[in-house]
C-alpha positions as a Python dict, from the first residue, in 0.01 Angstrom:
ca = {
    (1, 'M'): (0, 0, 0),
    (2, 'F'): (89, -389, 16),
    (3, 'K'): (248, -503, -322),
    (4, 'S'): (-33, -736, -395),
    (5, 'L'): (-380, -778, -253),
    (6, 'A'): (-404, -1143, -320),
    (7, 'G'): (-422, -1354, -8),
    (8, 'R'): (-494, -1064, 212),
    (9, 'T'): (-807, -1045, 459),
    (10, 'A'): (-1006, -762, 448),
    (11, 'V'): (-1287, -654, 722),
    (12, 'I'): (-1535, -427, 539),
    (13, 'T'): (-1818, -285, 767),
    (14, 'G'): (-2137, -188, 637),
    (15, 'A'): (-2082, -406, 370),
    (16, 'S'): (-2425, -517, 256),
    (17, 'K'): (-2512, -236, 36),
    (18, 'G'): (-2391, 118, -103),
    (19, 'I'): (-2004, 223, -126),
    (20, 'G'): (-1922, -103, 137),
    (21, 'R'): (-2059, -360, -86),
    (22, 'G'): (-1879, -206, -397),
    (23, 'I'): (-1561, -228, -155),
    (24, 'A'): (-1630, -571, -75),
    (25, 'R'): (-1697, -665, -430),
    (26, 'R'): (-1374, -520, -568),
    (27, 'L'): (-1137, -653, -304),
    (28, 'G'): (-1296, -984, -352),
    (29, 'A'): (-1236, -976, -727),
    (30, 'V'): (-831, -877, -672),
    (31, 'G'): (-807, -1217, -423),
    (32, 'C'): (-884, -1084, -116),
    (33, 'S'): (-1095, -1310, 181),
    (34, 'V'): (-1363, -1094, 251),
    (35, 'L'): (-1565, -1045, 585),
    (36, 'V'): (-1869, -888, 469),
    (37, 'V'): (-1989, -733, 805),
    (38, 'A'): (-2346, -540, 895),
    (39, 'R'): (-2622, -559, 1130),
    (40, 'N'): (-2885, -726, 862),
    (41, 'T'): (-2754, -1094, 849),
    (42, 'A'): (-2949, -1150, 509),
    (43, 'E'): (-2813, -832, 361),
    (44, 'S'): (-2461, -962, 440),
    (45, 'E'): (-2507, -1311, 343),
    (46, 'S'): (-2604, -1188, -21),
    (47, 'A'): (-2330, -980, -58),
    (48, 'A'): (-2057, -1249, 80),
    (49, 'R'): (-2252, -1469, -195),
    (50, 'E'): (-2240, -1190, -477),
    (51, 'I'): (-1871, -1239, -416),
    (52, 'T'): (-1776, -1635, -394),
    (53, 'E'): (-2024, -1680, -712),
    (54, 'A'): (-1790, -1453, -882),
    (55, 'G'): (-1519, -1669, -815),
    (56, 'G'): (-1394, -1483, -477),
    (57, 'R'): (-1389, -1595, -133),
    (58, 'A'): (-1602, -1417, 136),
    (59, 'S'): (-1808, -1503, 415),
    (60, 'A'): (-2085, -1296, 609),
    (61, 'F'): (-2070, -1172, 978),
    (62, 'S'): (-2321, -971, 1169),
    (63, 'A'): (-2241, -698, 1407),
    (64, 'D'): (-2339, -344, 1504),
    (65, 'V'): (-2010, -156, 1506),
    (66, 'A'): (-2156, 53, 1767),
    (67, 'N'): (-2160, -226, 2007),
    (68, 'E'): (-1793, -314, 2148),
    (69, 'S'): (-1838, -663, 2238),
    (70, 'E'): (-1946, -716, 1837),
    (71, 'T'): (-1676, -551, 1723),
    (72, 'K'): (-1434, -756, 1879),
    (73, 'A'): (-1631, -1097, 1742),
    (74, 'M'): (-1605, -939, 1444),
    (75, 'A'): (-1228, -919, 1449),
    (76, 'A'): (-1162, -1279, 1596),
    (77, 'A'): (-1396, -1421, 1316),
    (78, 'A'): (-1165, -1253, 1057),
    (79, 'V'): (-867, -1416, 1188),
    (80, 'D'): (-1047, -1782, 1280),
    (81, 'R'): (-1182, -1829, 919),
    (82, 'Y'): (-899, -1683, 747),
    (83, 'G'): (-574, -1649, 928),
    (84, 'S'): (-492, -1340, 959),
    (85, 'L'): (-647, -953, 946),
    (86, 'D'): (-472, -737, 695),
    (87, 'I'): (-727, -460, 604),
    (88, 'L'): (-995, -291, 777),
    (89, 'C'): (-1252, -75, 582),
    (90, 'A'): (-1456, 119, 838),
    (91, 'N'): (-1732, 203, 619),
    (92, 'A'): (-2059, 164, 858),
    (93, 'G'): (-2251, 479, 869),
    (94, 'I'): (-2610, 589, 908),
    (95, 'F'): (-2776, 922, 792),
    (96, 'P'): (-3112, 970, 877),
    (97, 'A'): (-3219, 1315, 793),
    (98, 'A'): (-3310, 1571, 1140),
    (99, 'K'): (-3354, 1911, 1156),
    (100, 'L'): (-3181, 2091, 1465),
    (101, 'D'): (-3528, 2262, 1600),
    (102, 'A'): (-3686, 1867, 1602),
    (103, 'M'): (-3360, 1650, 1672),
    (104, 'S'): (-3357, 1478, 1972),
    (105, 'G'): (-3040, 1382, 2203),
    (106, 'S'): (-3102, 1026, 2113),
    (107, 'E'): (-3120, 1096, 1754),
    (108, 'F'): (-2761, 1266, 1754),
    (109, 'D'): (-2633, 996, 1999),
    (110, 'T'): (-2733, 714, 1722),
    (111, 'V'): (-2539, 890, 1460),
    (112, 'L'): (-2248, 937, 1659),
    (113, 'A'): (-2258, 595, 1787),
    (114, 'T'): (-2263, 434, 1459),
    (115, 'N'): (-2024, 663, 1283),
    (116, 'L'): (-1798, 778, 1502),
    (117, 'R'): (-1815, 545, 1814),
    (118, 'G'): (-1807, 250, 1541),
    (119, 'T'): (-1501, 383, 1389),
    (120, 'F'): (-1332, 374, 1716),
    (121, 'L'): (-1435, 20, 1790),
    (122, 'S'): (-1388, -110, 1496),
    (123, 'V'): (-1000, 6, 1452),
    (124, 'S'): (-951, -81, 1849),
    (125, 'A'): (-1131, -419, 1792),
    (126, 'C'): (-894, -494, 1444),
    (127, 'L'): (-581, -352, 1587),
    (128, 'P'): (-369, -646, 1757),
    (129, 'A'): (-409, -840, 1423),
    (130, 'L'): (-351, -560, 1208),
    (131, 'K'): (-22, -500, 1387),
    (132, 'K'): (61, -840, 1321),
    (133, 'A'): (22, -809, 967),
    (134, 'K'): (126, -417, 957),
    (135, 'G'): (-232, -368, 791),
    (136, 'R'): (-407, -115, 644),
    (137, 'I'): (-701, 85, 766),
    (138, 'V'): (-965, 312, 559),
    (139, 'V'): (-1240, 504, 681),
    (140, 'T'): (-1527, 614, 460),
    (141, 'S'): (-1552, 1015, 605),
    (142, 'S'): (-1758, 1245, 369),
    (143, 'I'): (-1774, 1596, 241),
    (144, 'T'): (-2060, 1684, 462),
    (145, 'G'): (-1891, 1767, 778),
    (146, 'P'): (-1531, 1847, 690),
    (147, 'I'): (-1595, 2034, 390),
    (148, 'T'): (-1944, 2166, 376),
    (149, 'G'): (-2275, 2093, 538),
    (150, 'Y'): (-2635, 2018, 438),
    (151, 'P'): (-2980, 2074, 627),
    (152, 'G'): (-3093, 1809, 854),
    (153, 'W'): (-2734, 1642, 876),
    (154, 'S'): (-2586, 1841, 1153),
    (155, 'H'): (-2513, 1497, 1339),
    (156, 'Y'): (-2408, 1332, 1055),
    (157, 'G'): (-2160, 1623, 948),
    (158, 'A'): (-2045, 1629, 1330),
    (159, 'S'): (-1946, 1228, 1323),
    (160, 'K'): (-1784, 1261, 956),
    (161, 'A'): (-1552, 1552, 1066),
    (162, 'G'): (-1497, 1376, 1418),
    (163, 'Q'): (-1363, 1066, 1199),
    (164, 'L'): (-1098, 1281, 1055),
    (165, 'G'): (-975, 1432, 1366),
    (166, 'F'): (-997, 1053, 1511),
    (167, 'L'): (-779, 916, 1220),
    (168, 'R'): (-505, 1204, 1222),
    (169, 'T'): (-360, 1110, 1566),
    (170, 'A'): (-430, 760, 1498),
    (171, 'A'): (-217, 808, 1216),
    (172, 'I'): (80, 922, 1425),
    (173, 'E'): (30, 630, 1706),
    (174, 'L'): (18, 355, 1444),
    (175, 'A'): (295, 459, 1242),
    (176, 'P'): (542, 304, 1440),
    (177, 'A'): (410, -20, 1406),
    (178, 'G'): (359, 14, 1055),
    (179, 'V'): (-19, 63, 1026),
    (180, 'T'): (-161, 299, 792),
    (181, 'I'): (-491, 470, 821),
    (182, 'N'): (-653, 736, 563),
    (183, 'A'): (-979, 837, 472),
    (184, 'V'): (-1211, 893, 174),
    (185, 'M'): (-1452, 1156, 162),
    (186, 'P'): (-1672, 1091, -99),
    (187, 'G'): (-1957, 1302, -224),
    (188, 'N'): (-2283, 1190, -366),
    (189, 'I'): (-2263, 817, -484),
    (190, 'A'): (-2535, 651, -691),
    (191, 'T'): (-2618, 392, -394),
    (192, 'E'): (-2968, 258, -243),
    (193, 'G'): (-2906, 507, 23),
    (194, 'L'): (-2901, 796, -212),
    (195, 'S'): (-3193, 671, -385),
    (196, 'G'): (-3393, 674, -65),
    (197, 'L'): (-3326, 1031, -50),
    (198, 'G'): (-3551, 1098, -287),
    (199, 'P'): (-3582, 1221, -667),
    (200, 'D'): (-3592, 1598, -537),
    (201, 'Y'): (-3268, 1580, -332),
    (202, 'I'): (-3091, 1354, -625),
    (203, 'A'): (-3239, 1680, -891),
    (204, 'K'): (-3058, 1951, -632),
    (205, 'M'): (-2729, 1773, -589),
    (206, 'E'): (-2692, 1693, -945),
    (207, 'S'): (-2765, 2067, -1054),
    (208, 'S'): (-2450, 2174, -830),
    (209, 'I'): (-2236, 1953, -983),
    (210, 'P'): (-2027, 2048, -1306),
    (211, 'M'): (-2090, 1725, -1479),
    (212, 'K'): (-2458, 1717, -1347),
    (213, 'R'): (-2481, 1384, -1237),
    (214, 'T'): (-2360, 1170, -916),
    (215, 'A'): (-2075, 916, -921),
    (216, 'P'): (-2176, 565, -1033),
}
């Protein structure tokens, strides 16, 4: 890793809430210039404002990671605003529940487009700048897909397992340029997204965890 994160530029996708917002807030606190990327402009501006009010350096950018031109614009904005692009946190993800007997092809494609295609497009767009900086890429995957499954999330699980397949080859290709790519695989984290799944889901998940609680 870098000896210090101070002065580095970080792009975080899906950064307006949940895990992404937490990543953005933490990187801002240790001295990174943070580009807060999300589809919702008001929410990304709110997250960026939270960082700047705490003394950090951040700005908002609206982009859909499933859109190639928007991810290219995202990468360009980071370099234009802060002079470099050192870190990409490919965190954007969606998880609308749909069981196989009711899932449409369009629903499957939408999840894969954001979670898997969006990871590829984000990495691809940021790669020229990351190579110059010998930068770092961190992908937010999940235990759902690579390790376990859950009813209604076959499309989500496929996208998260696909991310790991993508990064294994990406790691080999990018290593000669000094760029690393890794994934984190969280379970249930206490975010807005988890709350939206309802108390029954949360209670079921907590009962399966040895400490009987989700991660804060």
